[in-house]
Tab-separated table of C-alpha atoms in Angstrom:
chain	number	residue	atom	x	y	z
A	1	UNK	CA	158.046	-28.520	-153.045
A	2	UNK	CA	158.740	-31.272	-155.630
A	3	UNK	CA	155.216	-32.681	-155.316
A	4	UNK	CA	153.623	-29.389	-156.342
A	5	UNK	CA	152.980	-28.327	-159.884
A	6	UNK	CA	154.883	-25.191	-160.738
A	7	UNK	CA	152.671	-22.622	-162.475
A	8	UNK	CA	155.170	-19.819	-163.016
A	9	UNK	CA	158.656	-18.760	-161.943
A	10	UNK	CA	159.645	-15.115	-161.913
A	11	UNK	CA	162.778	-13.289	-160.845
A	12	UNK	CA	161.907	-13.208	-157.145
A	13	UNK	CA	158.986	-15.615	-156.670
A	14	UNK	CA	157.610	-18.977	-157.743
A	15	UNK	CA	153.897	-19.772	-158.042
A	16	UNK	CA	152.696	-23.308	-157.363
A	17	UNK	CA	149.293	-24.874	-157.704
A	18	UNK	CA	147.297	-24.282	-154.532
A	19	UNK	CA	145.557	-26.840	-152.304
A	20	UNK	CA	142.079	-25.700	-153.397
A	21	UNK	CA	140.597	-24.515	-156.705
A	22	UNK	CA	141.184	-20.804	-157.222
A	23	UNK	CA	144.287	-20.691	-155.000
A	24	UNK	CA	148.038	-20.619	-155.538
A	25	UNK	CA	151.074	-20.872	-153.286
A	26	UNK	CA	153.502	-17.980	-153.680
A	27	UNK	CA	157.096	-18.810	-152.738
A	28	UNK	CA	159.580	-15.980	-152.051
A	29	UNK	CA	163.115	-16.624	-153.321
A	30	UNK	CA	166.359	-15.063	-152.109
A	31	UNK	CA	167.246	-14.092	-155.678
A	32	UNK	CA	167.857	-10.408	-156.360
A	33	UNK	CA	167.869	-8.934	-159.861
A	34	UNK	CA	168.211	-5.470	-161.335
A	35	UNK	CA	168.354	-3.808	-164.754
A	36	UNK	CA	166.019	-6.368	-166.310
A	37	UNK	CA	167.959	-9.259	-164.719
A	38	UNK	CA	171.342	-8.150	-166.103
A	39	UNK	CA	172.554	-7.958	-162.499
A	40	UNK	CA	171.872	-10.966	-160.281
A	41	UNK	CA	172.699	-12.210	-156.801
A	42	UNK	CA	171.372	-14.455	-154.059
A	43	UNK	CA	170.848	-12.636	-150.760
A	44	UNK	CA	170.308	-15.016	-147.857
A	45	UNK	CA	167.107	-14.247	-145.963
A	46	UNK	CA	165.650	-11.722	-148.419
A	47	UNK	CA	162.729	-13.975	-149.327
A	48	UNK	CA	161.816	-14.546	-145.682
A	49	UNK	CA	161.766	-10.807	-144.990
A	50	UNK	CA	159.775	-9.961	-148.120
A	51	UNK	CA	157.225	-12.668	-147.340
A	52	UNK	CA	156.661	-11.278	-143.864
A	53	UNK	CA	156.651	-7.586	-144.881
A	54	UNK	CA	154.246	-8.228	-147.761
A	55	UNK	CA	151.936	-10.183	-145.453
A	56	UNK	CA	151.989	-7.321	-142.943
A	57	UNK	CA	151.077	-4.701	-145.556
A	58	UNK	CA	148.533	-6.760	-147.524
A	59	UNK	CA	146.705	-7.694	-144.314
A	60	UNK	CA	146.426	-4.053	-143.308
A	61	UNK	CA	145.322	-2.965	-146.765
A	62	UNK	CA	142.538	-5.571	-146.683
A	63	UNK	CA	141.485	-4.233	-143.283
A	64	UNK	CA	140.886	-0.777	-144.790
A	65	UNK	CA	138.891	-2.183	-147.699
A	66	UNK	CA	141.537	-2.586	-150.419
A	67	UNK	CA	140.952	-6.022	-151.997
A	68	UNK	CA	144.035	-8.134	-152.649
A	69	UNK	CA	145.061	-11.694	-153.385
A	70	UNK	CA	146.598	-12.506	-149.984
A	71	UNK	CA	144.822	-15.192	-147.938
A	72	UNK	CA	147.363	-16.276	-145.323
A	73	UNK	CA	151.038	-16.934	-144.783
A	74	UNK	CA	151.852	-20.631	-144.660
A	75	UNK	CA	155.441	-20.580	-143.421
A	76	UNK	CA	158.625	-18.520	-143.590
A	77	UNK	CA	158.691	-18.353	-147.402
A	78	UNK	CA	155.193	-19.174	-148.625
A	79	UNK	CA	151.801	-17.517	-148.842
A	80	UNK	CA	148.424	-18.876	-149.882
A	81	UNK	CA	146.932	-16.447	-152.395
A	82	UNK	CA	143.876	-16.102	-154.622
A	83	UNK	CA	144.412	-17.012	-158.233
A	84	UNK	CA	144.001	-14.025	-160.531
A	85	UNK	CA	144.443	-13.217	-164.186
A	86	UNK	CA	147.280	-10.710	-164.079
A	87	UNK	CA	146.698	-7.483	-165.992
A	88	UNK	CA	149.911	-6.969	-168.019
A	89	UNK	CA	150.785	-3.615	-166.465
A	90	UNK	CA	153.161	-2.439	-163.784
A	91	UNK	CA	151.589	0.477	-161.949
A	92	UNK	CA	154.131	2.907	-160.501
A	93	UNK	CA	153.076	5.507	-157.933
A	94	UNK	CA	155.591	8.296	-157.337
A	95	UNK	CA	155.665	10.815	-154.488
A	96	UNK	CA	159.298	11.898	-154.829
A	97	UNK	CA	161.504	12.106	-157.929
A	98	UNK	CA	163.911	9.175	-158.081
A	99	UNK	CA	165.282	6.541	-160.407
A	100	UNK	CA	164.113	6.612	-164.016
A	101	UNK	CA	161.836	9.621	-163.461
A	102	UNK	CA	164.796	11.770	-162.468
A	103	UNK	CA	166.728	10.589	-165.521
A	104	UNK	CA	163.833	11.028	-167.953
A	105	UNK	CA	162.642	14.437	-166.791
A	106	UNK	CA	165.785	15.962	-165.321
A	107	UNK	CA	164.198	16.399	-161.897
A	108	UNK	CA	166.757	16.201	-159.070
A	109	UNK	CA	166.454	12.982	-157.103
A	110	UNK	CA	164.736	13.639	-153.793
A	111	UNK	CA	162.543	16.501	-154.999
A	112	UNK	CA	158.974	16.134	-153.747
A	113	UNK	CA	156.489	15.978	-156.603
A	114	UNK	CA	153.524	18.418	-156.778
A	115	UNK	CA	151.200	15.445	-156.266
A	116	UNK	CA	151.304	11.681	-156.438
A	117	UNK	CA	151.857	10.607	-160.046
A	118	UNK	CA	150.662	7.266	-161.429
A	119	UNK	CA	152.609	5.778	-164.342
A	120	UNK	CA	152.210	2.535	-166.282
A	121	UNK	CA	154.665	0.182	-167.891
A	122	UNK	CA	153.895	-2.791	-170.112
A	123	UNK	CA	154.918	-6.054	-168.402
A	124	UNK	CA	157.254	-7.471	-171.013
A	125	UNK	CA	160.733	-8.388	-169.788
A	126	UNK	CA	162.167	-8.777	-173.275
A	127	UNK	CA	161.212	-5.162	-174.012
A	128	UNK	CA	162.446	-3.836	-170.677
A	129	UNK	CA	158.915	-3.105	-169.363
A	130	UNK	CA	158.471	0.084	-171.432
A	131	UNK	CA	156.534	3.067	-170.127
A	132	UNK	CA	153.082	3.295	-171.742
A	133	UNK	CA	150.190	5.748	-171.694
A	134	UNK	CA	146.515	5.217	-170.953
A	135	UNK	CA	146.006	5.572	-174.703
A	136	UNK	CA	148.240	2.546	-175.345
A	137	UNK	CA	146.411	0.544	-172.688
A	138	UNK	CA	143.019	1.296	-174.236
A	139	UNK	CA	144.160	0.774	-177.845
A	140	UNK	CA	145.763	-2.610	-177.209
A	141	UNK	CA	143.068	-3.817	-174.796
A	142	UNK	CA	145.408	-4.514	-171.894
A	143	UNK	CA	142.742	-3.204	-169.509
A	144	UNK	CA	139.231	-1.856	-169.940
A	145	UNK	CA	138.332	1.739	-169.136
A	146	UNK	CA	136.587	0.572	-165.943
A	147	UNK	CA	139.569	-1.550	-164.910
A	148	UNK	CA	141.901	1.382	-165.474
A	149	UNK	CA	139.695	3.646	-163.348
A	150	UNK	CA	139.664	1.002	-160.607
A	151	UNK	CA	143.444	0.520	-160.810
A	152	UNK	CA	144.186	4.237	-160.493
A	153	UNK	CA	141.735	4.682	-157.608
A	154	UNK	CA	143.124	1.650	-155.756
A	155	UNK	CA	146.743	2.666	-156.391
A	156	UNK	CA	146.139	6.115	-154.908
A	157	UNK	CA	144.357	4.604	-151.895
A	158	UNK	CA	147.297	2.252	-151.357
A	159	UNK	CA	149.620	5.253	-151.576
A	160	UNK	CA	147.652	7.216	-148.990
A	161	UNK	CA	147.624	4.306	-146.573
A	162	UNK	CA	151.251	3.268	-147.015
A	163	UNK	CA	152.567	6.830	-146.883
A	164	UNK	CA	151.008	7.165	-143.434
A	165	UNK	CA	152.079	3.699	-142.332
A	166	UNK	CA	155.731	4.293	-143.208
A	167	UNK	CA	155.791	7.906	-142.026
A	168	UNK	CA	154.722	6.628	-138.617
A	169	UNK	CA	157.968	4.646	-138.360
A	170	UNK	CA	160.245	7.344	-139.796
A	171	UNK	CA	160.317	6.129	-143.406
A	172	UNK	CA	159.548	8.192	-146.504
A	173	UNK	CA	157.617	6.356	-149.205
A	174	UNK	CA	159.346	7.638	-152.344
A	175	UNK	CA	157.667	5.427	-154.942
A	176	UNK	CA	156.452	1.875	-155.425
A	177	UNK	CA	155.263	-0.638	-158.012
A	178	UNK	CA	151.968	-2.513	-157.918
A	179	UNK	CA	150.378	-5.233	-160.012
A	180	UNK	CA	146.682	-5.975	-160.341
A	181	UNK	CA	144.671	-8.955	-161.482
A	182	UNK	CA	141.167	-10.006	-162.415
A	183	UNK	CA	139.593	-12.155	-159.709
A	184	UNK	CA	136.675	-14.260	-160.939
A	185	UNK	CA	133.903	-15.002	-158.438
A	186	UNK	CA	131.228	-16.965	-160.268
A	187	UNK	CA	129.870	-14.666	-162.963
A	188	UNK	CA	131.468	-11.646	-161.308
A	189	UNK	CA	134.957	-10.306	-161.900
A	190	UNK	CA	136.697	-7.575	-159.955
A	191	UNK	CA	140.085	-5.926	-160.027
A	192	UNK	CA	142.248	-6.690	-156.993
A	193	UNK	CA	145.807	-6.015	-155.874
A	194	UNK	CA	148.260	-8.873	-156.547
A	195	UNK	CA	152.001	-9.686	-156.483
A	196	UNK	CA	153.822	-8.320	-153.395
A	197	UNK	CA	154.586	-5.107	-151.540
A	198	UNK	CA	158.074	-5.138	-150.044
A	199	UNK	CA	161.396	-3.284	-150.203
A	200	UNK	CA	161.879	-5.094	-153.533
A	201	UNK	CA	158.982	-3.099	-155.003
A	202	UNK	CA	159.178	0.174	-153.023
A	203	UNK	CA	161.708	2.960	-152.600
A	204	UNK	CA	161.929	3.636	-148.876
A	205	UNK	CA	164.166	6.345	-147.398
A	206	UNK	CA	164.865	7.179	-143.783
A	207	UNK	CA	163.135	10.503	-143.077
A	208	UNK	CA	166.089	11.982	-141.203
A	209	UNK	CA	169.088	10.761	-143.193
A	210	UNK	CA	167.624	9.762	-146.608
A	211	UNK	CA	169.390	6.405	-146.147
A	212	UNK	CA	167.995	3.949	-148.683
A	213	UNK	CA	166.202	0.977	-147.127
A	214	UNK	CA	165.203	-0.774	-150.338
A	215	UNK	CA	166.378	-2.551	-153.489
A	216	UNK	CA	168.378	0.508	-154.592
A	217	UNK	CA	171.045	-0.735	-152.190
A	218	UNK	CA	171.477	-3.678	-154.566
A	219	UNK	CA	171.069	-1.655	-157.784
A	220	UNK	CA	173.682	0.882	-156.708
A	221	UNK	CA	176.137	-1.471	-154.972
A	222	UNK	CA	175.580	0.171	-151.581
A	223	UNK	CA	175.717	-3.145	-149.702
A	224	UNK	CA	173.709	-4.125	-146.648
A	225	UNK	CA	170.603	-5.079	-148.626
A	226	UNK	CA	169.090	-7.643	-146.260
A	227	UNK	CA	170.126	-5.506	-143.288
A	228	UNK	CA	168.122	-2.607	-144.756
A	229	UNK	CA	165.097	-4.866	-145.351
A	230	UNK	CA	165.432	-6.109	-141.771
A	231	UNK	CA	165.454	-2.493	-140.556
A	232	UNK	CA	162.143	-1.899	-142.347
A	233	UNK	CA	160.726	-5.038	-140.713
A	234	UNK	CA	162.074	-3.934	-137.336
A	235	UNK	CA	160.430	-0.526	-137.561
A	236	UNK	CA	157.126	-2.099	-138.557
A	237	UNK	CA	157.309	-4.344	-135.491
A	238	UNK	CA	157.794	-7.559	-137.475
A	239	UNK	CA	161.290	-8.096	-136.088
A	240	UNK	CA	161.723	-7.799	-132.352
A	241	UNK	CA	164.846	-7.933	-130.222
A	242	UNK	CA	165.215	-10.699	-127.643
A	243	UNK	CA	166.827	-10.281	-124.242
A	244	UNK	CA	170.277	-10.817	-125.762
A	245	UNK	CA	169.709	-8.035	-128.303
A	246	UNK	CA	169.415	-10.407	-131.263
A	247	UNK	CA	166.766	-9.943	-133.939
A	248	UNK	CA	163.802	-12.326	-133.865
A	249	UNK	CA	161.221	-12.402	-136.667
A	250	UNK	CA	157.699	-12.388	-135.221
A	251	UNK	CA	155.726	-15.190	-136.913
A	252	UNK	CA	152.837	-15.036	-134.452
A	253	UNK	CA	150.300	-14.094	-137.136
A	254	UNK	CA	151.017	-17.131	-139.332
A	255	UNK	CA	147.799	-18.594	-140.663
A	256	UNK	CA	145.684	-15.676	-139.483
């Protein structure tokens, strides 16, 4: 790690210079933060689980034609990814009222929304990532009209795919956050999915019990955060039980 040039360090990941032009290495930390980093902890094993879950989802999204920055997983904590110019927006897709939406609009948490709703926040930690409208995005040039159309279309396609994926293993996809970037290919540039998709960036509830299997366990002091993430990985088939009943993370797809 010390021989690599660090490009950026965020709350949950570090980006290092990649081995080839146009690539980066994304390292998943065990750090957990909430409320704009006012609450912090280190949760052993979280980064390993998020790395593997994000790989699983990104690989399947690419298989159904949703372009993203993932190239391959390198080891337990690192991925090789395409270098992109991050668009300074967090894209939130909501299927069920929860979190800040419930507080802002007075909708009871757990109420199914009439349709999937796409919201945007401006990526600016010092401002608390404020909610913004398409009008703000256009006025301040954070994304072009075409990029915004592409982002919304891709976000809804991701939602359709992931809702089915999680429903198939008894998990309700409540909401999730995405980030997008500009990927330059010669004279061409296209908008692709970036960052990660994991229980850090999704609200995931058990269909039968509404048990939270995501970062809300950390936000709300419910405990069992990594155990919940491991349960998501287990249901997706990433974690398998050995003959002694112990959990084993399946790394068989490394480098594929």
